[in-house]
PDB file of C-alpha atoms and ligand atoms in Angstrom:
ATOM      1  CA  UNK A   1     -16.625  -6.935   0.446  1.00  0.00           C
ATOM      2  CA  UNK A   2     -14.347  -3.838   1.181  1.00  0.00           C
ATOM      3  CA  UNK A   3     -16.430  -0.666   1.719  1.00  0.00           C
ATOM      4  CA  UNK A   4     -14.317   2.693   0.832  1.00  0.00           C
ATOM      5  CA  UNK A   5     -15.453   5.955   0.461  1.00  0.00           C
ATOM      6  CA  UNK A   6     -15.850   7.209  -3.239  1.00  0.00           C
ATOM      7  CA  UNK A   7     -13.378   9.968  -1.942  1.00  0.00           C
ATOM      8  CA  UNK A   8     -10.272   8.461   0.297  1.00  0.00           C
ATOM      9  CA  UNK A   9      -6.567   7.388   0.633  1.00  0.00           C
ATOM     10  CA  UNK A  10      -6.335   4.350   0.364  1.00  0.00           C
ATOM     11  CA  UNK A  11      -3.187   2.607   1.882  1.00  0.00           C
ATOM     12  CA  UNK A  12      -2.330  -0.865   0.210  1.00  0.00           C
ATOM     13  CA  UNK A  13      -0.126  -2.590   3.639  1.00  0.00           C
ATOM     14  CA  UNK A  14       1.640  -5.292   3.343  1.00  0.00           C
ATOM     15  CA  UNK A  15       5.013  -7.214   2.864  1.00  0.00           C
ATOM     16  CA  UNK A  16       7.132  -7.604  -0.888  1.00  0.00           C
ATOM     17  CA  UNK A  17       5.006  -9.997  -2.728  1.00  0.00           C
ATOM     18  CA  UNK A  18       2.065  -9.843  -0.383  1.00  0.00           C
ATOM     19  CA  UNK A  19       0.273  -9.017  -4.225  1.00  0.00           C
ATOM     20  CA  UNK A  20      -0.049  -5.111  -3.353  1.00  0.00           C
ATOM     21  CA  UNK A  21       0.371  -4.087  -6.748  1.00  0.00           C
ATOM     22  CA  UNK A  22      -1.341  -7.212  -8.393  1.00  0.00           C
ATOM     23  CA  UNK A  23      -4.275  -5.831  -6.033  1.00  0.00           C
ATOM     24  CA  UNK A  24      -4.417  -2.373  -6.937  1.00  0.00           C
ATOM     25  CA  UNK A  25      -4.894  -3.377 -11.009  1.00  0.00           C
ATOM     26  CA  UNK A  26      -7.424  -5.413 -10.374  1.00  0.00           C
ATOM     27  CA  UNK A  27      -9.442  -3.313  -8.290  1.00  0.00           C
ATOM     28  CA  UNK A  28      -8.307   0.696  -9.436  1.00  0.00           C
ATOM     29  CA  UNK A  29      -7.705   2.264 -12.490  1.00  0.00           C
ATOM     30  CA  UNK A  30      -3.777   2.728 -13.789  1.00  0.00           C
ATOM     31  CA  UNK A  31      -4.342   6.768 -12.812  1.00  0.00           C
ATOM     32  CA  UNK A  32      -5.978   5.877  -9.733  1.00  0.00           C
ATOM     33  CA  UNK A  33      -2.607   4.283  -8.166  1.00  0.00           C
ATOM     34  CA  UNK A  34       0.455   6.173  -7.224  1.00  0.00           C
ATOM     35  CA  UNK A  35       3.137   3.312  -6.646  1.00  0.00           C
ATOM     36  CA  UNK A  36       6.557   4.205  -4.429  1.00  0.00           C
ATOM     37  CA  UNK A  37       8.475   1.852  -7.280  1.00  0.00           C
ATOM     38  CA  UNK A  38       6.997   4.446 -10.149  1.00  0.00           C
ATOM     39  CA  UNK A  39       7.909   7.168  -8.370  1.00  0.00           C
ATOM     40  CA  UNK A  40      11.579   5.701  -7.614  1.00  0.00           C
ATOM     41  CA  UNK A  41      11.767   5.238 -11.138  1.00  0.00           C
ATOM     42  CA  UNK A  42      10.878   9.003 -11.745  1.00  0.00           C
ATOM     43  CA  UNK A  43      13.196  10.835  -9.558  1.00  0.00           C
ATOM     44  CA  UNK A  44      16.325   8.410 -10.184  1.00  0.00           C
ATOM     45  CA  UNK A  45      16.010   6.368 -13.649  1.00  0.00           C
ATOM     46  CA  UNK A  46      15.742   3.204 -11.315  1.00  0.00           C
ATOM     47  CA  UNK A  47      12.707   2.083  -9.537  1.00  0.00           C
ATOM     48  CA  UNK A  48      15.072   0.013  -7.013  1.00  0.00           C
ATOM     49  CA  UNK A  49      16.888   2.961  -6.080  1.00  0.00           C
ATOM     50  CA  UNK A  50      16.709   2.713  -2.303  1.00  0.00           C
ATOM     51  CA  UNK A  51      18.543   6.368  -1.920  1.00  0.00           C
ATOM     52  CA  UNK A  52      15.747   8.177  -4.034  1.00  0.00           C
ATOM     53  CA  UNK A  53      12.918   6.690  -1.533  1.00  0.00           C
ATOM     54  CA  UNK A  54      12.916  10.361   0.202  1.00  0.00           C
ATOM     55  CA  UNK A  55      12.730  11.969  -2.433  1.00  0.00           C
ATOM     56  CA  UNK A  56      10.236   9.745  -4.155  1.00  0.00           C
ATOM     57  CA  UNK A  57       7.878  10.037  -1.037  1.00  0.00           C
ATOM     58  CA  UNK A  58       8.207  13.472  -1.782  1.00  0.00           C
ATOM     59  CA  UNK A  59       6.456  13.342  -4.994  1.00  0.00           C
ATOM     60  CA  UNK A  60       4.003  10.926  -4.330  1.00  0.00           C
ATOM     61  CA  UNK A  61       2.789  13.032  -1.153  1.00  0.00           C
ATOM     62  CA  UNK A  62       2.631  16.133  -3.708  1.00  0.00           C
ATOM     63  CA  UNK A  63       0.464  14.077  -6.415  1.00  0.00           C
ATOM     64  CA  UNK A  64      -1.763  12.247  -3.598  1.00  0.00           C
ATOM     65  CA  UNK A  65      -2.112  16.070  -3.110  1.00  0.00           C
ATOM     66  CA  UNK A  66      -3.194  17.552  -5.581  1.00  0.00           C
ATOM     67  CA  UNK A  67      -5.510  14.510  -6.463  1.00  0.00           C
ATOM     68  CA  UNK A  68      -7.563  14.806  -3.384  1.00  0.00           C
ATOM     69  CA  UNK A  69      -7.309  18.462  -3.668  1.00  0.00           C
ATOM     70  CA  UNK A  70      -9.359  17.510  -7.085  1.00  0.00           C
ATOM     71  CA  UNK A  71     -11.378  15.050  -5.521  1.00  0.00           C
ATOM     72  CA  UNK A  72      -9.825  12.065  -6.926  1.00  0.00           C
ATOM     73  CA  UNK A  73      -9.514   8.400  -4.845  1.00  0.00           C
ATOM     74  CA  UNK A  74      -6.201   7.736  -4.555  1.00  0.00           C
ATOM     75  CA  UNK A  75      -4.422   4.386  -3.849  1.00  0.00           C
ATOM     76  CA  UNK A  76      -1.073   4.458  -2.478  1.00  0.00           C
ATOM     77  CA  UNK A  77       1.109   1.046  -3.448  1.00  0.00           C
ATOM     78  CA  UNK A  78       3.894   0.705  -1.124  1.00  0.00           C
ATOM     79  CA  UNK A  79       4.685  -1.128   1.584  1.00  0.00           C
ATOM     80  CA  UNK A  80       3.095   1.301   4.047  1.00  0.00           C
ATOM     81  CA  UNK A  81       4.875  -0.997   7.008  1.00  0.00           C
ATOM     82  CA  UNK A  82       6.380   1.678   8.923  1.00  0.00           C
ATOM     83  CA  UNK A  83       5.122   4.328  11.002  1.00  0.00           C
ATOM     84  CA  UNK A  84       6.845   7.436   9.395  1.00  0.00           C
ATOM     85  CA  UNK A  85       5.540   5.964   5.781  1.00  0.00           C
ATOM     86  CA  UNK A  86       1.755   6.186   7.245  1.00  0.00           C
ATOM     87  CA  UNK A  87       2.107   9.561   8.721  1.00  0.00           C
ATOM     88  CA  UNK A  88       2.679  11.085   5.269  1.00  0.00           C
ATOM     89  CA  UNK A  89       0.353   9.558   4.177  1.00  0.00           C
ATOM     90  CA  UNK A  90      -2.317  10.397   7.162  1.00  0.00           C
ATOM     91  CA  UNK A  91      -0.798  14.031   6.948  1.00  0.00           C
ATOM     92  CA  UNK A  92      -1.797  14.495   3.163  1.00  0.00           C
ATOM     93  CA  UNK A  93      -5.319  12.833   3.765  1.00  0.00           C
ATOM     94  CA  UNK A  94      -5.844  15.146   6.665  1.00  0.00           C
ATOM     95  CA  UNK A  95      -4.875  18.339   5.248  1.00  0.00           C
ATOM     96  CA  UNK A  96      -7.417  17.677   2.035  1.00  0.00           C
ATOM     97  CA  UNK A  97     -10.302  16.524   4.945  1.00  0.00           C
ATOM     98  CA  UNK A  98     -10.314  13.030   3.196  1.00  0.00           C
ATOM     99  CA  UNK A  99     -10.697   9.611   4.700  1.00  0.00           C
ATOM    100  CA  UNK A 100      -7.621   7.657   4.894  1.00  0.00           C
ATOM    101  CA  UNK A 101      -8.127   4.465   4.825  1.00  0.00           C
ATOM    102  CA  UNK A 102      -5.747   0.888   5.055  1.00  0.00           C
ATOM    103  CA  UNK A 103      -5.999  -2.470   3.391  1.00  0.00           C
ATOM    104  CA  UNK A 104      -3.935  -4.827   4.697  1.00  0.00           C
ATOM    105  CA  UNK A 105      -2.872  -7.596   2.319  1.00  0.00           C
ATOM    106  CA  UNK A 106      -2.056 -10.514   5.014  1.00  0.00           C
ATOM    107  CA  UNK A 107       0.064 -13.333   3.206  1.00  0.00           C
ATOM    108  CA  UNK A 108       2.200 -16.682   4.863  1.00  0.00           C
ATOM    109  CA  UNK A 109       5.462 -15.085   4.956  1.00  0.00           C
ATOM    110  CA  UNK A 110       6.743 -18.486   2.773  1.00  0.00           C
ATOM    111  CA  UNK A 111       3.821 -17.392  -0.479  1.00  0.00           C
ATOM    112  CA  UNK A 112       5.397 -13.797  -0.250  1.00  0.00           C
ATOM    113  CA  UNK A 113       8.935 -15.862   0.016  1.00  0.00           C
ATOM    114  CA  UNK A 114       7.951 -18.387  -3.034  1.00  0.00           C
ATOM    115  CA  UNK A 115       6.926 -15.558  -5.289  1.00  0.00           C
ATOM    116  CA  UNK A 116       9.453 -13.311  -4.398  1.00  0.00           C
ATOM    117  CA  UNK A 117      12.083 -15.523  -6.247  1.00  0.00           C
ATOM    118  CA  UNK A 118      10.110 -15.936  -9.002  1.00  0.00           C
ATOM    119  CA  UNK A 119      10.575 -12.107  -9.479  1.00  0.00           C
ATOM    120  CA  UNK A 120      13.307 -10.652 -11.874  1.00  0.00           C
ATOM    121  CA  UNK A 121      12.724  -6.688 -10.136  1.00  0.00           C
ATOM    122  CA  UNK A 122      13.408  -7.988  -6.831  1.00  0.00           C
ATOM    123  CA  UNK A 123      16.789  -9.193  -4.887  1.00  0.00           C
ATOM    124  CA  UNK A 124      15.993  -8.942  -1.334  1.00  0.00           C
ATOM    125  CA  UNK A 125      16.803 -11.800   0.617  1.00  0.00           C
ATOM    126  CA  UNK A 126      14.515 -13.881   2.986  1.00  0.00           C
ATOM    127  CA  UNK A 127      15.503 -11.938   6.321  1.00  0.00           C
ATOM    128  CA  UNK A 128      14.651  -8.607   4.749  1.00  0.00           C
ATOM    129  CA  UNK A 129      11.098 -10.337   3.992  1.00  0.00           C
ATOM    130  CA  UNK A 130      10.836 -11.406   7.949  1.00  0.00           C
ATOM    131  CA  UNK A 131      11.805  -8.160   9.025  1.00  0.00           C
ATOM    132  CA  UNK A 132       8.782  -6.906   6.814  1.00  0.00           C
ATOM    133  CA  UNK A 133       6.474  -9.793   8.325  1.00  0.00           C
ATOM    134  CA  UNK A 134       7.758  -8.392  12.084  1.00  0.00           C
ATOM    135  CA  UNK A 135       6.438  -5.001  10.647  1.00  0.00           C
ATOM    136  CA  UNK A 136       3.489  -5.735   9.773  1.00  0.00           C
ATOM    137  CA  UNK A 137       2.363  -7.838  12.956  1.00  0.00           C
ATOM    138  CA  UNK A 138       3.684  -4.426  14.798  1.00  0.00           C
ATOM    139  CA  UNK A 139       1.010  -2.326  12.045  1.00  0.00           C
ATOM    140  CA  UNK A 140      -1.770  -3.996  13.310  1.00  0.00           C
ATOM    141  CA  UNK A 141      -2.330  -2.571  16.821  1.00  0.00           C
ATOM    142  CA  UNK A 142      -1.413   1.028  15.373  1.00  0.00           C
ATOM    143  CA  UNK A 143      -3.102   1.540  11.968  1.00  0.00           C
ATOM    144  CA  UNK A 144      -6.277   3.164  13.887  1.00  0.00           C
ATOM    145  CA  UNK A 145      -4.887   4.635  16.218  1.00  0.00           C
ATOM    146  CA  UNK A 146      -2.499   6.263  13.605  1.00  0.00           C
ATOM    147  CA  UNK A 147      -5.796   7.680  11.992  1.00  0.00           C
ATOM    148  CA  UNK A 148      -6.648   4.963   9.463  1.00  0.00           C
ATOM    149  CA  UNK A 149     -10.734   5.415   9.799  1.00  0.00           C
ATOM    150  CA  UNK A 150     -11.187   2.136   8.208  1.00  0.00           C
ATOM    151  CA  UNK A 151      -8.563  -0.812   8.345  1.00  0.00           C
ATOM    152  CA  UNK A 152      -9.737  -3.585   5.902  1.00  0.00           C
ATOM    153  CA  UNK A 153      -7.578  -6.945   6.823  1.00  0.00           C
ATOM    154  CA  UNK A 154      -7.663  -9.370   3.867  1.00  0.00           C
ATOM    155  CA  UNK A 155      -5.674 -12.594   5.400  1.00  0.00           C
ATOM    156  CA  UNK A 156      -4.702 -15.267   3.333  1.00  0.00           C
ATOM    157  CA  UNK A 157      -4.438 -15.445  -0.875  1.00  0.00           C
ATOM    158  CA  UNK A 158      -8.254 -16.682  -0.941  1.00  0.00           C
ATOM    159  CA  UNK A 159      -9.415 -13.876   0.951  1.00  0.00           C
ATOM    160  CA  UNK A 160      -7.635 -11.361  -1.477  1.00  0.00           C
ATOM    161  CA  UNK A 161      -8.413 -13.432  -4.290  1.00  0.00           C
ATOM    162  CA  UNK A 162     -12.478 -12.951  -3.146  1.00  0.00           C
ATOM    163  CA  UNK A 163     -12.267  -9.668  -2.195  1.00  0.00           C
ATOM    164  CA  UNK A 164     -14.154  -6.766  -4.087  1.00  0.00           C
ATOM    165  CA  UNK A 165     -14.522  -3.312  -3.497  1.00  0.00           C
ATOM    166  CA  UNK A 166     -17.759  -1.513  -2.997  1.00  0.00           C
ATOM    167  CA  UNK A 167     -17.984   2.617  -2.782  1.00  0.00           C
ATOM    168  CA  UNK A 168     -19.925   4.295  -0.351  1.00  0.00           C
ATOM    169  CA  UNK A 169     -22.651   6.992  -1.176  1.00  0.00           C
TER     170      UNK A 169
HETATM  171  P1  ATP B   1       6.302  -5.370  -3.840  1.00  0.00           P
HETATM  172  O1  ATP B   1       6.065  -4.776  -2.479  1.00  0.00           O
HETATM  173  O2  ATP B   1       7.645  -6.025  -3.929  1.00  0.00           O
HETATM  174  O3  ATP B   1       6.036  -4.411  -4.944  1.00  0.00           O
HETATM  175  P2  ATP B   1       3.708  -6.555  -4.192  1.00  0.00           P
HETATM  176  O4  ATP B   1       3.042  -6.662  -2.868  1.00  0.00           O
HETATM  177  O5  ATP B   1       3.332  -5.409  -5.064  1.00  0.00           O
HETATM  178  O6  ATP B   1       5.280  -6.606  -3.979  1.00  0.00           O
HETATM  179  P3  ATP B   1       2.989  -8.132  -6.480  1.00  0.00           P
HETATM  180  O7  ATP B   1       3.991  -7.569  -7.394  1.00  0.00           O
HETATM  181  O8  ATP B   1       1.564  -7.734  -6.676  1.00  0.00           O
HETATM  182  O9  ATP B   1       3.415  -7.907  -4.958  1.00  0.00           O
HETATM  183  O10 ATP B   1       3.014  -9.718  -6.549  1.00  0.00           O
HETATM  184  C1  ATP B   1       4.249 -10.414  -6.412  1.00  0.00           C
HETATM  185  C2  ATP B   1       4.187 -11.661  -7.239  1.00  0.00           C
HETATM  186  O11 ATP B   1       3.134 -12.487  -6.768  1.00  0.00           O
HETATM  187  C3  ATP B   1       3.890 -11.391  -8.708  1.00  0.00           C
HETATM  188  O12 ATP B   1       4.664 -12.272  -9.482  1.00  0.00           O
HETATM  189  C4  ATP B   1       2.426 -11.702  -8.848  1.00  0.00           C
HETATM  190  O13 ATP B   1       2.110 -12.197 -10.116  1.00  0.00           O
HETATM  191  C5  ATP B   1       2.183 -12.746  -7.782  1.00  0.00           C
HETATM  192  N1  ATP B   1       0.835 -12.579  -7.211  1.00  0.00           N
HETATM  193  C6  ATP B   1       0.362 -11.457  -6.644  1.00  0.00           C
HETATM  194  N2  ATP B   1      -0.896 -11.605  -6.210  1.00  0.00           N
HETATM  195  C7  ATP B   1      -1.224 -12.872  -6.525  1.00  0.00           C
HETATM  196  C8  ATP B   1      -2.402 -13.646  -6.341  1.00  0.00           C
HETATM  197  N3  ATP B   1      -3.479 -13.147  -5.750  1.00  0.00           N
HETATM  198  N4  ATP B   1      -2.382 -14.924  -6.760  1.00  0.00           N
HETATM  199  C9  ATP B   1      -1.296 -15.431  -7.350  1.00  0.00           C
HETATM  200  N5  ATP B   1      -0.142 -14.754  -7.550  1.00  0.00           N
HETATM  201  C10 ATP B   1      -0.105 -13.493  -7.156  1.00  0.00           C
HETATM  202 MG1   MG B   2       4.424  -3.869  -5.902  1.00  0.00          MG
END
């Protein structure tokens, strides 16, 4: 059981094909989640444009925004494995006094590998996904310190599988 707050940012973590997005329709509403690959697709025709990630960030940080402004829950799908990606993301949560909060989606690097070439929208190779694992054993000793209130670790597809959210009062 993952407790959130009815109002926070919620940070999906985790590697290509970790089942981020798979995740956030199971759990959130369509207008809930604001996905870096939706966003790519707005600002450059092409949700695999790597080059339009600045700019992408840009307008997801704007809309995660405005929603809290409004006092909406926000999911953020993206990778969320570096740093500089969680600092927007702390920065926005911050500056509308919301909770921001992580859940990491922990998969064996050779699941995210398998599915990963089942996928048509992806062509990364295998060391760009081990890179991604070494970035998200580095996450785990910063998330809180980085000002995640609440870092939820699901490890393992039967823990995500089992996992359901719960709101806060
Ligand atoms: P990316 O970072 O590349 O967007 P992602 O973390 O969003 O990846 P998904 O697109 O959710 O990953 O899932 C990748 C693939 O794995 C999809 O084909 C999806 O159907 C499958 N998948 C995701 N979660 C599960 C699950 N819990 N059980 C079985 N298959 C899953
Ligand atoms: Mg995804």
């Amino acid at each position: 059981m993952i407790e959130i707050p009815e109002l926070a940012l919620v940070a999906l973590v985790g590697v290509s094909g970790s089942g981020k997005s798979t995740f956030a329709r199971r759990h959130f509403a369509p207008s809930q989640v604001l996905s870096s690959d939706a966003f790519r697709g707005m600002v450059a025709d092409d949700e695999n444009d790597q080059s339009a990630s600045a700019d992408a960030f840009d307008a997801l940080h704007h809309v995660a925004g405005i929603r809290l402004r409004r006092g909406l829950l926000t999911v953020v799908d993206a990778t969320n494995l570096q740093p500089h990606a969680r600092a927007g993301l702390v920065r926005v949560a911050r500056e509308h006094d919301v909770l921001p909060v992580a859940i990491v989606l922990d998969v064996p690097e050779a699941v995210a590998w398998e599915r990963t070439q089942g996928r048509a929208d992806r062509t990364h190779g295998r060391q760009v996904l081990t890179r991604m694992q070494r970035d998200l054993r580095q996450s785990y000793g910063r998330l809180a310190r980085e000002g995640f209130r609440k870092v939820h670790v699901l490890r393992g597809v039967d823990e995500i599988d089992a996992a359901q959210i719960r709101y806060e009062k």
